[in-house]
Each structure stands twice: as structure tokens, then as C-alpha cells.
PDB file of C-alpha atoms in Angstrom:
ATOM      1  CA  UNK A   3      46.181   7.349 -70.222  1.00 63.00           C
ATOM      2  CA  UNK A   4      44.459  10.537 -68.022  1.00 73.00           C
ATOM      3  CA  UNK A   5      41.113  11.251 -67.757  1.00 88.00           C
ATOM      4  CA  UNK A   6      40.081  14.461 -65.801  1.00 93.00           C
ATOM      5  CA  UNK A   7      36.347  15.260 -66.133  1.00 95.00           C
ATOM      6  CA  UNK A   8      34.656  18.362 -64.926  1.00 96.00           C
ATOM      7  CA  UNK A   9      31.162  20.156 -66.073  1.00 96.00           C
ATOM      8  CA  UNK A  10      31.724  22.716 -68.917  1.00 95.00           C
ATOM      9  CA  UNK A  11      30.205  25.761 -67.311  1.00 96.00           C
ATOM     10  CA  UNK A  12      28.211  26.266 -64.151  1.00 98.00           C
ATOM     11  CA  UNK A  13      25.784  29.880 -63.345  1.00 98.00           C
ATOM     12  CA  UNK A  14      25.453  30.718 -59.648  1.00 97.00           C
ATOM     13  CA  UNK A  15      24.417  33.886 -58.004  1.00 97.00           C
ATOM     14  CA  UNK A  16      26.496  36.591 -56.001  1.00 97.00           C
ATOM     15  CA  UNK A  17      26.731  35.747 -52.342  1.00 97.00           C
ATOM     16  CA  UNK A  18      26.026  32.008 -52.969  1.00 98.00           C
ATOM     17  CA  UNK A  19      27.770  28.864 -52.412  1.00 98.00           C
ATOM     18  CA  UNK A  20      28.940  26.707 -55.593  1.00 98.00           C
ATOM     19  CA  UNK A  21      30.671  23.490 -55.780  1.00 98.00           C
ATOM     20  CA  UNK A  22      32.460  22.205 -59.069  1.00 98.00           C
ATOM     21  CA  UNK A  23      33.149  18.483 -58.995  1.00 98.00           C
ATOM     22  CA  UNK A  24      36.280  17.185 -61.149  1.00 98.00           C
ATOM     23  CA  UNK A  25      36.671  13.320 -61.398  1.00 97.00           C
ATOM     24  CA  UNK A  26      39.642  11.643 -62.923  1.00 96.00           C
ATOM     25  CA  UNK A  27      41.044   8.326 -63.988  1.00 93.00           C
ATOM     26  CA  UNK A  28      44.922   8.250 -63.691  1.00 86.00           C
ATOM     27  CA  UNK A  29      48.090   6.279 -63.060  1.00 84.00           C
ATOM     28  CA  UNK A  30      50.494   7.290 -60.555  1.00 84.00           C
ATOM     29  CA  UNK A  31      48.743   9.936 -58.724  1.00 89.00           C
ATOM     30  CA  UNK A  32      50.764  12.531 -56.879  1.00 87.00           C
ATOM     31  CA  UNK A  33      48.480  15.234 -56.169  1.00 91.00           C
ATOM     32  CA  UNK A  34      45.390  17.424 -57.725  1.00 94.00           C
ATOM     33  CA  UNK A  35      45.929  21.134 -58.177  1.00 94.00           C
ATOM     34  CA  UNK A  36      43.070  23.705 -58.491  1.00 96.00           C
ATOM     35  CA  UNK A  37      43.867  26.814 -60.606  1.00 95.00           C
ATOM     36  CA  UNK A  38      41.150  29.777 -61.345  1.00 96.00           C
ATOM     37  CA  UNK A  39      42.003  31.348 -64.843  1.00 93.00           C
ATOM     38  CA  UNK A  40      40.119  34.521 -65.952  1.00 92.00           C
ATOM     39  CA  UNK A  41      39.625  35.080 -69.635  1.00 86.00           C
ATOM     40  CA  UNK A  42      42.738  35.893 -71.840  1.00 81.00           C
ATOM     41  CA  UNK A  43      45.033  35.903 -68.550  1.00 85.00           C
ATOM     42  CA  UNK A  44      47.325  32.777 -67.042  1.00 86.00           C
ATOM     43  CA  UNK A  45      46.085  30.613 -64.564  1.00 90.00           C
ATOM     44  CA  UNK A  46      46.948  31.123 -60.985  1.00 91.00           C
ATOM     45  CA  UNK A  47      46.899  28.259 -58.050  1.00 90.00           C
ATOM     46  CA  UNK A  48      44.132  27.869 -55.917  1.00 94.00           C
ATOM     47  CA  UNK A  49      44.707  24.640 -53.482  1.00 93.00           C
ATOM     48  CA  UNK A  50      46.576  21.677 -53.746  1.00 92.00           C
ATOM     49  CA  UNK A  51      45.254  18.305 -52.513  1.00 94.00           C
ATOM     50  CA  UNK A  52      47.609  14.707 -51.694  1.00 90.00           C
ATOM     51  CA  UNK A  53      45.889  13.293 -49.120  1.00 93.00           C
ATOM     52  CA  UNK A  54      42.313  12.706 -48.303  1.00 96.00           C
ATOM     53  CA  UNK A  55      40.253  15.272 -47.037  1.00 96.00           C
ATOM     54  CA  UNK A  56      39.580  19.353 -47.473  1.00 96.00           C
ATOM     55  CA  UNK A  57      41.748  21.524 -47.359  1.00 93.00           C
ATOM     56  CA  UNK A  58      40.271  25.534 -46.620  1.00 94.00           C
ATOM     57  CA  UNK A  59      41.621  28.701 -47.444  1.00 89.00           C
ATOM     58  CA  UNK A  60      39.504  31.655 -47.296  1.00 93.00           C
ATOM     59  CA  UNK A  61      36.504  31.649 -49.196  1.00 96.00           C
ATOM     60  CA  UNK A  62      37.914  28.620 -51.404  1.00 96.00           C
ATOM     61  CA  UNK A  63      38.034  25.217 -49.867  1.00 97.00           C
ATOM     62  CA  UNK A  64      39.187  21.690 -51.836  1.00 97.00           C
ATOM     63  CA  UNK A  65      38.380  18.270 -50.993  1.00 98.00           C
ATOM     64  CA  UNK A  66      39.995  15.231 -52.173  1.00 98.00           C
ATOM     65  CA  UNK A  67      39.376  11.295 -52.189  1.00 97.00           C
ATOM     66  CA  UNK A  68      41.824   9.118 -53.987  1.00 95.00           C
ATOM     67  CA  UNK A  69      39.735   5.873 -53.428  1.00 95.00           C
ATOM     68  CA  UNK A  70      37.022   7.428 -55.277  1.00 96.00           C
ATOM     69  CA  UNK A  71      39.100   9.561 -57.683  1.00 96.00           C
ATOM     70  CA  UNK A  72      37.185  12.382 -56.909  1.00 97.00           C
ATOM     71  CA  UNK A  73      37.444  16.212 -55.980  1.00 98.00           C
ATOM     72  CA  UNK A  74      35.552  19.248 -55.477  1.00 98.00           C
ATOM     73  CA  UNK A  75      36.268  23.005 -55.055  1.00 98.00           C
ATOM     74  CA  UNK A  76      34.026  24.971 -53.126  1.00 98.00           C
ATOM     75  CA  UNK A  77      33.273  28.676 -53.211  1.00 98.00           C
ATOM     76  CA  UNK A  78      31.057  30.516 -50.766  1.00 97.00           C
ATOM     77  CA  UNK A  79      30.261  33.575 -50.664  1.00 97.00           C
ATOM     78  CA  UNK A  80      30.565  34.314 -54.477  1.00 98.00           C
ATOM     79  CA  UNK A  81      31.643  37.743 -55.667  1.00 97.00           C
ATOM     80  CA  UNK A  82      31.260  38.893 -59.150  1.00 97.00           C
ATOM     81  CA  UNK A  83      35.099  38.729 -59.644  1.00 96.00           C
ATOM     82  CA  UNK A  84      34.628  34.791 -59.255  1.00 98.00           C
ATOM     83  CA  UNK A  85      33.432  34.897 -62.702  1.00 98.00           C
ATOM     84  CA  UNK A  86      36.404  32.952 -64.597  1.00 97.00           C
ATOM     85  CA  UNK A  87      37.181  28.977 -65.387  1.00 95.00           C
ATOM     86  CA  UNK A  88      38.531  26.817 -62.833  1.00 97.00           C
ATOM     87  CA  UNK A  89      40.611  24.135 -63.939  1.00 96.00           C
ATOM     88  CA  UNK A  90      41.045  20.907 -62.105  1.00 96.00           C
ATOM     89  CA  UNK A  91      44.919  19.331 -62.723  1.00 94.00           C
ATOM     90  CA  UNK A  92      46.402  15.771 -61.637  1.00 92.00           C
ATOM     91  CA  UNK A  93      49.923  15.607 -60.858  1.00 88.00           C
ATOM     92  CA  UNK A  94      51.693  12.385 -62.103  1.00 82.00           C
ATOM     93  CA  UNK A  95      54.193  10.440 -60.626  1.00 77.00           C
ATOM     94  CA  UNK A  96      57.737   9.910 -62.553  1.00 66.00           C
ATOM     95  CA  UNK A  97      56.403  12.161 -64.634  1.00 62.00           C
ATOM     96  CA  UNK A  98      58.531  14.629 -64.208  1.00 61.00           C
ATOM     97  CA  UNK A  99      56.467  16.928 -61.995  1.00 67.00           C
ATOM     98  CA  UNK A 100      53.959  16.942 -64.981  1.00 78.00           C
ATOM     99  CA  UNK A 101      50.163  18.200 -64.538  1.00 86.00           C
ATOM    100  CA  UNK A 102      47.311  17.436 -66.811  1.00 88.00           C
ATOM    101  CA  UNK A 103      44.258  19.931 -66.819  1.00 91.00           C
ATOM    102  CA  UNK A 104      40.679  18.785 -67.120  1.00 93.00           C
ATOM    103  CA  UNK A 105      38.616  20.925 -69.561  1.00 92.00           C
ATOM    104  CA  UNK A 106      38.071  23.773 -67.272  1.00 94.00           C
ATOM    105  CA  UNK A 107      34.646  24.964 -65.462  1.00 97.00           C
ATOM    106  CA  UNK A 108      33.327  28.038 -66.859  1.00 96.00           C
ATOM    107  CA  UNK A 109      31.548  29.506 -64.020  1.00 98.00           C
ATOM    108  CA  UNK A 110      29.585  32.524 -64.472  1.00 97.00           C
ATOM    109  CA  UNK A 111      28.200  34.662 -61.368  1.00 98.00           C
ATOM    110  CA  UNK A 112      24.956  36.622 -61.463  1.00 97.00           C
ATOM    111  CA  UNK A 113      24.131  39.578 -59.391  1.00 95.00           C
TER     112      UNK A 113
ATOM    113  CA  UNK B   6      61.215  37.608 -57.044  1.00 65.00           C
ATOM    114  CA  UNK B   7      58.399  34.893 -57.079  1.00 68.00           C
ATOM    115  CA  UNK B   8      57.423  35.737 -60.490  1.00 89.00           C
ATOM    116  CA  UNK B   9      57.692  34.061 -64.505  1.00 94.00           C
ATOM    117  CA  UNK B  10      57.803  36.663 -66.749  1.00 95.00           C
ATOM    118  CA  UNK B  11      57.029  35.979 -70.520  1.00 96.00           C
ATOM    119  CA  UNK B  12      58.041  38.609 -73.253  1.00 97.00           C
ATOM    120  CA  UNK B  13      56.100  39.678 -75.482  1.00 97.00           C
ATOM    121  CA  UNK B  14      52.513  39.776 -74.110  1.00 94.00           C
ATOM    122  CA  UNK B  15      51.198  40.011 -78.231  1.00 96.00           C
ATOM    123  CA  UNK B  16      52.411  38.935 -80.883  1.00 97.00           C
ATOM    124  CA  UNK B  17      51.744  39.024 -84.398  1.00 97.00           C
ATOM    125  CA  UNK B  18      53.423  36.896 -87.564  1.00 95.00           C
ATOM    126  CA  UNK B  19      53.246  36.369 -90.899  1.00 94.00           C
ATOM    127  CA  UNK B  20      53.248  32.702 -92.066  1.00 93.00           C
ATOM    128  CA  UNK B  21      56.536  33.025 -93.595  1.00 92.00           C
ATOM    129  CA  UNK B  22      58.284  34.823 -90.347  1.00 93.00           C
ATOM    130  CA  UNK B  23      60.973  33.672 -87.669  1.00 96.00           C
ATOM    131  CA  UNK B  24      60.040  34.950 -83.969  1.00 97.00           C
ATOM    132  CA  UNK B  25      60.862  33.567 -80.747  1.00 98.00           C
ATOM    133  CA  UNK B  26      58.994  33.751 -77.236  1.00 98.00           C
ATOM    134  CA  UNK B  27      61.062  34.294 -74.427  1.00 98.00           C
ATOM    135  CA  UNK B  28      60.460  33.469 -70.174  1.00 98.00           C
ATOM    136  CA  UNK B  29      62.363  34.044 -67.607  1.00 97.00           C
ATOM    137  CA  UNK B  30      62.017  33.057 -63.806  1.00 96.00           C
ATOM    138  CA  UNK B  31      64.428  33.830 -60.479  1.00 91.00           C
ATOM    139  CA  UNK B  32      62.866  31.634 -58.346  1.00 90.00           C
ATOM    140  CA  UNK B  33      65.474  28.411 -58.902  1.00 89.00           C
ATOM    141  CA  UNK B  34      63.022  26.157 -60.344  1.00 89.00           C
ATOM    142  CA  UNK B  35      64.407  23.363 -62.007  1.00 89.00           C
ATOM    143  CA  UNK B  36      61.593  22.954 -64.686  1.00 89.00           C
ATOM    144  CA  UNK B  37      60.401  24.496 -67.207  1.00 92.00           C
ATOM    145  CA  UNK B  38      57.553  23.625 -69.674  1.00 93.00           C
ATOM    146  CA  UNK B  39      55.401  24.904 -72.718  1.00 96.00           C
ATOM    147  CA  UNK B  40      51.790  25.158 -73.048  1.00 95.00           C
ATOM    148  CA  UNK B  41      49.794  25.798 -75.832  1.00 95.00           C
ATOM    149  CA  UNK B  42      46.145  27.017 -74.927  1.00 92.00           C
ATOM    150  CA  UNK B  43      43.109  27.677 -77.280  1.00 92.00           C
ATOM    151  CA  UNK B  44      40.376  29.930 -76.748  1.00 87.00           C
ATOM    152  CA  UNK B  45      37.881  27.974 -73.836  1.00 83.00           C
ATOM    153  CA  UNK B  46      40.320  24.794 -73.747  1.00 88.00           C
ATOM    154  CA  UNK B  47      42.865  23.738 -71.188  1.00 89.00           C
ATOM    155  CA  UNK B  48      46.256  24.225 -71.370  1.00 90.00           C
ATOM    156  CA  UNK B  49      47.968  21.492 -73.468  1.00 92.00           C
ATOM    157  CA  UNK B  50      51.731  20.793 -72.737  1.00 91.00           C
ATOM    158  CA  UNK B  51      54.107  21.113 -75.339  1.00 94.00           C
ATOM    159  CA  UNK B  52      57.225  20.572 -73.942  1.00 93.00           C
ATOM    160  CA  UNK B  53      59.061  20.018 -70.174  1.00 91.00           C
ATOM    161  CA  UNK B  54      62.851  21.065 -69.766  1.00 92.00           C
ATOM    162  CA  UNK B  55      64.317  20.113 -66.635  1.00 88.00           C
ATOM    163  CA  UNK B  56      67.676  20.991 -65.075  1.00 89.00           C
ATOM    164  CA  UNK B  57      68.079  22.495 -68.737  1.00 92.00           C
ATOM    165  CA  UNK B  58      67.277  19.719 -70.274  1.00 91.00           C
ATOM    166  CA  UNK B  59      64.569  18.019 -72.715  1.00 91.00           C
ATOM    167  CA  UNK B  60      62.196  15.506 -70.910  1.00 85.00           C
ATOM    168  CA  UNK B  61      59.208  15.458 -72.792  1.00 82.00           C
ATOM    169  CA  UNK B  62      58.066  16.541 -76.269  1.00 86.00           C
ATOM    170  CA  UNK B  63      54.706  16.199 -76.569  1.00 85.00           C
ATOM    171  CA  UNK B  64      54.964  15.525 -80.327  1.00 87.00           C
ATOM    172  CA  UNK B  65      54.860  19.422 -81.279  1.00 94.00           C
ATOM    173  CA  UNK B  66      55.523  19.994 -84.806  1.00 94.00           C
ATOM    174  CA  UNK B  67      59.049  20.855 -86.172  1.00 94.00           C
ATOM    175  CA  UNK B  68      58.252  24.773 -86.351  1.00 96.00           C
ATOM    176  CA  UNK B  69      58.140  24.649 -82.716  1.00 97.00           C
ATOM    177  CA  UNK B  70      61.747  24.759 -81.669  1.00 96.00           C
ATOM    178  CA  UNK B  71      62.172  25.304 -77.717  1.00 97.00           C
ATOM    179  CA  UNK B  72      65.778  26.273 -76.311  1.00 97.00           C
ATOM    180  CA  UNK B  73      66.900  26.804 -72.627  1.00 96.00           C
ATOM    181  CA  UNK B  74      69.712  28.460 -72.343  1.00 95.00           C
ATOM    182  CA  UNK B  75      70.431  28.418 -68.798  1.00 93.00           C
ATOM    183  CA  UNK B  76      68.313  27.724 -65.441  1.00 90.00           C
ATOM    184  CA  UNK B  77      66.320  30.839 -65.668  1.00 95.00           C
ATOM    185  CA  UNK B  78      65.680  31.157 -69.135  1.00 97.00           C
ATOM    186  CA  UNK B  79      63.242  29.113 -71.748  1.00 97.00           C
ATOM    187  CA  UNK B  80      62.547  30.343 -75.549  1.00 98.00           C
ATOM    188  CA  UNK B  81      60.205  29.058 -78.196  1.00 98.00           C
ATOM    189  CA  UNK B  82      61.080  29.236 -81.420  1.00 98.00           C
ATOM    190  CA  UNK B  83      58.612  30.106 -84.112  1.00 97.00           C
ATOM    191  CA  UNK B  84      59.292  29.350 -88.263  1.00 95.00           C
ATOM    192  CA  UNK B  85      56.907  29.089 -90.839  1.00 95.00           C
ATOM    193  CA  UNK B  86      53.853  28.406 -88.481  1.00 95.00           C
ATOM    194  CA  UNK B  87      50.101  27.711 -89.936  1.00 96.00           C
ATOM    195  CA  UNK B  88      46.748  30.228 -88.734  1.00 96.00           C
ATOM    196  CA  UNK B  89      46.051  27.328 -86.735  1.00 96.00           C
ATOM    197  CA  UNK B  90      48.490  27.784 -84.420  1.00 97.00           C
ATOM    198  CA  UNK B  91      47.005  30.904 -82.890  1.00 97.00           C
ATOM    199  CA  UNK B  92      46.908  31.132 -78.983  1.00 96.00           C
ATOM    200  CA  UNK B  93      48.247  31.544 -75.807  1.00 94.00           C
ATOM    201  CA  UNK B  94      51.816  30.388 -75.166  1.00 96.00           C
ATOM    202  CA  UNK B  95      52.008  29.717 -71.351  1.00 95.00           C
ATOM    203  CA  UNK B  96      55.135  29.197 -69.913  1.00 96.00           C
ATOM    204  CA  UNK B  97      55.446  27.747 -66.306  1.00 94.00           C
ATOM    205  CA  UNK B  98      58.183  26.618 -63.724  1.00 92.00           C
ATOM    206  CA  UNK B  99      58.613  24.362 -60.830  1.00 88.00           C
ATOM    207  CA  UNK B 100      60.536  22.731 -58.158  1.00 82.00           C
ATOM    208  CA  UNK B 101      61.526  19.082 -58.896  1.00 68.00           C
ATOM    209  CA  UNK B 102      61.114  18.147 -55.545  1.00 56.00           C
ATOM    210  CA  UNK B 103      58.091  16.007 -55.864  1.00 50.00           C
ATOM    211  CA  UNK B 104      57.480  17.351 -51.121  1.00 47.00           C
ATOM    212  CA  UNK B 105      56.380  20.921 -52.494  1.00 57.00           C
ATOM    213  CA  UNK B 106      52.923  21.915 -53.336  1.00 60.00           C
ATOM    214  CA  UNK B 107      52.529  24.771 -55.190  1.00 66.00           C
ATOM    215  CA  UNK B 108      52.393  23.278 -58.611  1.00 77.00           C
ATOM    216  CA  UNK B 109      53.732  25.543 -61.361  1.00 87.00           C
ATOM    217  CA  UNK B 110      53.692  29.611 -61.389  1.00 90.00           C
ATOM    218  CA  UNK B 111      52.171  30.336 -64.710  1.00 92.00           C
ATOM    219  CA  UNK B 112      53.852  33.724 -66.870  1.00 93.00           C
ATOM    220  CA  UNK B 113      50.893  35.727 -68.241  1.00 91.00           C
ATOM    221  CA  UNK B 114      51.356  34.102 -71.691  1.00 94.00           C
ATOM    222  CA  UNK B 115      52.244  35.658 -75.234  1.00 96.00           C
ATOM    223  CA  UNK B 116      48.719  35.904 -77.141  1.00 95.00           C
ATOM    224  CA  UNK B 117      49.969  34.978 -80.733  1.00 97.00           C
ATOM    225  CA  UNK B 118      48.495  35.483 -84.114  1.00 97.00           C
ATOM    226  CA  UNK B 119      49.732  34.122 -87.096  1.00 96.00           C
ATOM    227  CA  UNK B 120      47.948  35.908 -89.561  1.00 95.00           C
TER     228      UNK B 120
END
């Protein structure tokens, strides 16, 4: 089975730096997606990760070890607009392209 | 056109009605799925069509009845569904091709109630 793990909600404050961590137990690996979603609206893709490392783009940067099953979006510079959940999603091999969401990180930011 | 659009956004039904959800994408993606997503849950698949054709069911009841017509269309039907069964429909595509990295390109979703 999948296990994708991240915290339920998170507070930081505008201008800041915040980091949500999403760990996950699968088989057949093929890649872990970041999407933001804000309330009542679809989500939308952030990064992609398949290979170790970060990956930066803008503001929004995604890191990524396999060995450890573990990843991490970071956000700097937090605007108010930020406010929304961020869900953390495994791709799975001969699985026909198939992604599995975590839970989803509300994150709420403060002036 | 790098868009899915999903028809209607709301959506209202009686318990004893027959409605279908429609989505539609030009971007020749192969697949196709279903989500089903609760108010501060994840999206949970439903159901995966690719190259028009049913590859996963994720053990959706009966009165869930998808259809894909054609490449660049996916409907859900709807009959006789329960209260519980209120949220957002998602739809989503993507390319098969296992080398691409975008994921899936979420429509905005149909926010049903099933009053």
C-alpha cells in the first residue's frame, strides 16, 4: 500500500520562510508532485521531483530524497495569497500514471 | 488550449435524480481520471480511463457510472446518489508517457449537492 504523511496545518507570518515536510512509504516510485490548492478551487502544480535533490522555481523550491523517502517544499518570502493547502502526491510506477495525495498542509499566513 | 474544462461548476440533485458531469480537454492527453474530494481532505481517485478506456475503478459505487466518449471527453454519471456523496468532482488529464513531468492539469471541479 501508500503512505504519504504531511502535518495537517502549519501558521507562518508574511514575508517569512516556511518549509512543509511530506514523507511517504511506497512501491514503485516514479516521481513526487507538489500542488497548492486554495479553498473550494482545483489544485494546480507546483514542482515535480524524480531525482534527488531541489529543484527552484521562484519563490517555491522542492527537494527530494528517495533513500530517505522524504520531501519538502519551501516558500520564502510568504505573501498573504500563500494562504491555501499544499498537497504532497507520489507518482506510481505501472500504475498507469496514477498519483496519490497525502492529506494536504493547511498553511495559514499572518500579516 | 492547455486547459480541462468541467461543466457545470454547481450542481444541485435530488436523491431520486439522473445528472451527469461532463470534462473536456484539447491538449491530447491520453488519460483521464475522477476524483472525489471532501471538504479539508485530499483528492481520492475514483476512476482512470486511458486511451478511452477503463484502467482502474477504485471500487466507486454503482450510481457512479463514468463514460468517455472519445479522447477529449470524460462524463460521470449520477443516479440515485446518497447526501453523503456531496463534494467536489475533479476531473484531470495526462500524458501517458511516464518522461513528462507535469503531472495532471486539474478542471476547476463541479461542487455537488445532493440534497
Amino acid at each position: 500500500g501508500q503512505n504519504i504523511d504531511q502535518p495537517t496545518e502549519m501558521t507562518a507570518t508574511e514575508g517569512a520562510i516556511v518549509q512543509i515536510n511530506c514523507t511517504y512509504q511506497t512501491s514503485g516510485f516514479n516521481g513526487l508532485f507538489w500542488y497548492q490548492q486554495h479553498a473550494g478551487e482545483a489544485p494546480t502544480f507546483l514542482s515535480y521531483n524524480v531525482l534527488d535533490g531541489l529543484e527552484e522555481k521562484g519563490r517555491f523550491s522542492s527537494f527530494l530524497s528517495r533513500s530517505k523517502g522524504y520531501s519538502y517544499l519551501l516558500l520564502k518570502e510568504l505573501q498573504m495569497k500563500d494562504s491555501a493547502s499544499y498537497l504532497c502526491a507520489v507518482r506510481i510506477r505501472n500504475a498507469g500514471n496514477m498519483l496519490t495525495f497525502g492529506g494536504g498542509t493547511r498553511l495559514m499566513v499572518k500579516p | 488550449d492547455t486547459e480541462v474544462t468541467q461543466t457545470p461548476k454547481h450542481l444541485v440533485m435530488g436523491m431520486t435524480n439522473k445528472k451527469s458531469l461532463k470534462c473536456e480537454q484539447h491538449m491530447g492527453h491520453r488519460a483521464m481520471y475522477w476524483y472525489k474530494q471532501k471538504a479539508k481532505k485530499p483528492p481520492e481517485l475514483m476512476f482512470v480511463y486511458s486511451y478511452e478506456k477503463l484502467s482502474i475503478n477504485e471500487s466507486v459505487p454503482s450510481r457512479f457510472s463514468p463514460e468517455c466518449p472519445n479522447s477529449s471527453l470524460l462524463n460521470l454519471h449520477l443516479h440515485a446518489l446518497q447526501p453523503e456523496d456531496s463534494a467536489l468532482y475533479l476531473c484531470a488529464s495526462s500524458q501517458e508517457d511516464r518522461a513528462l513531468s507535469y503531472g495532471y492539469t486539474f478542471g476547476s471541479g463541479t461542487r455537488l449537492t445532493v440534497v
